[in-house]
């Protein structure tokens, strides 16, 4: 079946440290992997995504890596800031014309000043 | 461009009642998906509509239904409400199509509380 596992469920770091969140997906037909950030009481917002033909993508302090063979993808946040504190969700989707995202359970990231 | 708009933002209903939630996608987007978010189950896919047709459905009982209008606005209906239906209901809009991979943009959600 379709499943995305996400670890860790909570992550606490000091400001300036790096944070890494890892996801594993089960559907080998998945080829689009977005990451969403959800602050308390707000909507999930897309922060970065990666497609299966790319192994890594960076956007300032955020990077995502994908290992299709192992069905793993990870979010890396460098130089964390208190405003990075939020819940982060990974997701996977097929390129089949159906916009069905399978989400991981989420990681609550706390960045302490 | 206006974002995804969901109404109402908050709802309190009694067990056994029914409820209708509304989602207006970003202008030009033809795909609307619905998700249920709960602390225990996370974000779970309910269904997707594209050009007024349901394209995909998640593992939810038949009490959950939806529809899409010609202007791409979508409604979701839950009948015979149960306490466990209390959740944040999110809709997401996308511009695609078939065969393309595009981003999904979420609305603020409707917080449904069943008492």
Coordinates of C-alpha atoms in Angstrom, one line a residue:
Chain A
X1 CA 0.0 0.0 0.0
X2 CA 0.9 3.7 0.0
X3 CA 2.7 4.7 3.2
X4 CA 5.2 7.4 4.2
X5 CA 7.2 7.0 7.4
X6 CA 8.7 10.1 8.9
X7 CA 11.4 10.4 11.7
X8 CA 11.9 11.8 14.2
X9 CA 8.5 12.8 15.5
X10 CA 10.0 15.6 17.6
X11 CA 13.3 17.4 17.2
X12 CA 14.9 20.0 19.5
X13 CA 17.9 22.0 18.4
X14 CA 19.8 25.0 19.5
X15 CA 19.7 28.1 17.3
X16 CA 22.4 27.9 14.6
X17 CA 22.5 24.1 14.6
X18 CA 21.3 21.9 11.7
X19 CA 18.2 19.8 11.7
X20 CA 17.6 16.7 9.6
X21 CA 14.2 15.0 9.0
X22 CA 14.0 11.7 7.2
X23 CA 11.2 10.0 5.3
X24 CA 10.8 6.6 3.7
X25 CA 8.0 5.9 1.2
X26 CA 6.6 2.5 0.0
X27 CA 5.1 3.2 -3.4
X28 CA 7.8 2.8 -6.0
X29 CA 5.7 4.8 -8.5
X30 CA 6.0 7.9 -6.4
X31 CA 8.1 10.6 -8.1
X32 CA 7.3 13.9 -6.5
X33 CA 8.2 14.7 -2.9
X34 CA 7.2 17.9 -1.3
X35 CA 7.9 19.2 2.2
X36 CA 5.4 21.4 4.0
X37 CA 5.8 23.6 7.1
X38 CA 2.8 24.1 9.3
X39 CA 3.0 26.7 12.1
X40 CA 0.5 26.6 14.9
X41 CA -3.0 27.4 13.7
X42 CA -1.9 28.0 10.2
X43 CA -2.1 26.2 6.9
X44 CA 0.6 23.8 5.6
X45 CA 2.9 25.8 3.3
X46 CA 5.1 24.2 0.7
X47 CA 8.8 25.0 1.5
X48 CA 10.6 22.8 -1.0
X49 CA 10.0 19.9 -3.3
X50 CA 12.0 17.4 -5.3
X51 CA 11.2 15.3 -8.4
X52 CA 12.5 11.9 -9.0
X53 CA 14.9 12.9 -11.7
X54 CA 16.9 15.0 -9.2
X55 CA 19.0 13.8 -6.3
X56 CA 19.3 17.0 -4.4
X57 CA 17.8 20.5 -4.4
X58 CA 18.8 23.5 -2.3
X59 CA 17.0 26.8 -1.5
X60 CA 19.0 29.0 0.8
X61 CA 19.2 27.2 4.2
X62 CA 16.9 24.4 3.2
X63 CA 17.9 21.3 1.1
X64 CA 16.2 18.1 0.2
X65 CA 17.9 14.9 -0.9
X66 CA 16.4 11.9 -2.6
X67 CA 17.6 8.3 -2.8
X68 CA 15.1 6.5 -5.2
X69 CA 16.8 3.2 -4.8
X70 CA 16.4 3.2 -1.1
X71 CA 13.1 5.1 -1.2
X72 CA 14.4 7.7 1.2
X73 CA 14.2 11.4 1.1
X74 CA 15.4 13.9 3.7
X75 CA 15.0 17.6 4.6
X76 CA 18.1 19.5 5.9
X77 CA 17.8 22.9 7.5
X78 CA 21.1 24.6 8.3
X79 CA 21.7 27.6 10.6
X80 CA 18.3 27.1 12.3
X81 CA 16.4 30.1 13.6
X82 CA 13.6 30.3 16.2
X83 CA 11.2 31.0 13.3
X84 CA 11.9 27.6 11.9
X85 CA 10.0 26.1 14.8
X86 CA 6.9 24.4 13.4
X87 CA 5.7 21.0 12.3
X88 CA 7.2 19.7 9.1
X89 CA 5.5 17.1 6.9
X90 CA 7.0 15.1 4.1
X91 CA 4.8 13.7 1.4
X92 CA 4.9 11.6 -1.8
X93 CA 2.9 11.6 -4.9
X94 CA 2.7 9.8 -8.2
X95 CA 2.9 11.6 -11.5
X96 CA -0.3 9.9 -12.7
X97 CA -2.5 13.0 -13.0
X98 CA -4.0 12.4 -9.6
X99 CA -3.1 15.0 -7.0
X100 CA -3.1 12.6 -4.1
X101 CA -0.5 13.3 -1.5
X102 CA 0.5 10.7 1.0
X103 CA 1.8 12.4 4.1
X104 CA 4.3 11.4 6.8
X105 CA 3.1 11.8 10.4
X106 CA 5.0 15.0 10.9
X107 CA 8.0 16.3 12.8
X108 CA 7.7 18.9 15.5
X109 CA 10.8 21.0 15.3
X110 CA 11.7 23.3 18.2
X111 CA 14.6 25.7 17.8
X112 CA 15.8 27.2 21.1
X113 CA 17.5 30.6 21.2
Chain B
X1 CA -3.6 36.2 -6.9
X2 CA -6.0 35.2 -4.1
X3 CA -5.1 32.1 -2.3
X4 CA -7.3 29.1 -1.5
X5 CA -10.3 30.1 0.5
X6 CA -12.2 27.8 2.8
X7 CA -15.4 28.6 4.6
X8 CA -16.4 28.5 7.3
X9 CA -13.3 28.7 9.4
X10 CA -14.9 27.1 12.5
X11 CA -18.0 24.9 12.9
X12 CA -19.5 23.2 15.9
X13 CA -22.0 20.5 15.2
X14 CA -23.9 17.8 17.1
X15 CA -23.6 14.1 16.6
X16 CA -25.9 12.9 13.9
X17 CA -26.1 16.2 12.1
X18 CA -24.6 16.8 8.7
X19 CA -22.2 19.5 7.5
X20 CA -21.1 21.1 4.3
X21 CA -17.7 22.7 3.9
X22 CA -16.6 24.9 1.0
X23 CA -13.4 25.5 -0.9
X24 CA -12.6 28.1 -3.5
X25 CA -9.3 27.2 -5.3
X26 CA -6.8 29.6 -6.7
X27 CA -8.0 31.2 -9.9
X28 CA -7.2 28.9 -12.8
X29 CA -6.7 25.8 -10.7
X30 CA -8.9 23.0 -11.7
X31 CA -7.9 20.3 -9.2
X32 CA -9.2 20.4 -5.6
X33 CA -8.2 17.8 -3.0
X34 CA -9.5 17.4 0.5
X35 CA -7.6 16.2 3.6
X36 CA -8.5 15.5 7.1
X37 CA -6.0 16.5 9.8
X38 CA -6.2 15.1 13.3
X39 CA -3.5 14.8 16.0
X40 CA -3.7 11.0 16.0
X41 CA -3.9 10.3 12.2
X42 CA -2.1 13.2 10.7
X43 CA -3.0 14.4 7.2
X44 CA -5.2 11.9 5.4
X45 CA -6.4 12.2 1.8
X46 CA -10.2 12.2 1.4
X47 CA -10.7 12.8 -2.3
X48 CA -9.8 14.8 -5.3
X49 CA -11.9 16.6 -7.9
X50 CA -10.9 17.7 -11.3
X51 CA -13.2 19.2 -13.9
X52 CA -16.2 18.3 -11.8
X53 CA -15.2 14.6 -11.5
X54 CA -14.0 12.7 -8.6
X55 CA -10.6 11.3 -9.7
X56 CA -9.5 9.6 -6.5
X57 CA -10.8 8.7 -3.2
X58 CA -9.2 7.8 0.1
X59 CA -10.2 5.3 2.7
X60 CA -13.1 7.1 4.3
X61 CA -16.7 5.9 4.8
X62 CA -19.4 6.9 2.4
X63 CA -20.6 9.5 4.9
X64 CA -17.9 11.7 3.4
X65 CA -18.7 13.0 0.0
X66 CA -17.9 15.9 -2.2
X67 CA -18.6 17.7 -5.4
X68 CA -17.0 20.3 -7.7
X69 CA -18.8 23.0 -9.6
X70 CA -18.0 24.3 -13.1
X71 CA -16.1 27.2 -11.6
X72 CA -13.9 24.7 -9.8
X73 CA -15.2 25.5 -6.3
X74 CA -15.7 22.4 -4.3
X75 CA -17.8 21.3 -1.4
X76 CA -17.4 18.5 1.0
X77 CA -20.2 17.0 2.9
X78 CA -20.2 14.8 6.0
X79 CA -23.4 13.2 7.0
X80 CA -24.4 11.6 10.3
X81 CA -21.5 13.2 12.2
X82 CA -19.6 11.2 14.7
X83 CA -17.4 12.5 17.5
X84 CA -14.4 11.1 15.6
X85 CA -15.1 13.4 12.7
X86 CA -13.8 16.4 14.8
X87 CA -10.8 17.6 12.8
X88 CA -9.2 20.3 10.7
X89 CA -10.4 19.8 7.1
X90 CA -8.0 21.2 4.5
X91 CA -8.4 21.6 0.9
X92 CA -5.6 22.0 -1.6
X93 CA -5.7 23.4 -5.1
X94 CA -3.5 22.5 -8.0
X95 CA -3.4 23.6 -11.6
X96 CA -2.8 20.2 -13.2
X97 CA -3.9 18.3 -15.5
X98 CA -2.6 14.9 -16.3
X99 CA 1.0 13.8 -16.6
X100 CA 2.5 16.8 -14.8
X101 CA 3.7 17.2 -11.4
X102 CA 2.7 20.5 -9.7
X103 CA 2.5 21.9 -6.3
X104 CA -0.5 21.8 -4.1
X105 CA -1.5 24.9 -2.2
X106 CA -3.6 24.6 1.0
X107 CA -6.4 26.7 2.4
X108 CA -6.5 27.7 6.0
X109 CA -8.9 24.9 6.8
X110 CA -12.2 24.5 8.5
X111 CA -12.0 23.4 12.1
X112 CA -15.0 21.1 12.7
X113 CA -15.9 20.1 16.3
X114 CA -18.6 17.5 16.8
X115 CA -20.2 17.5 20.3

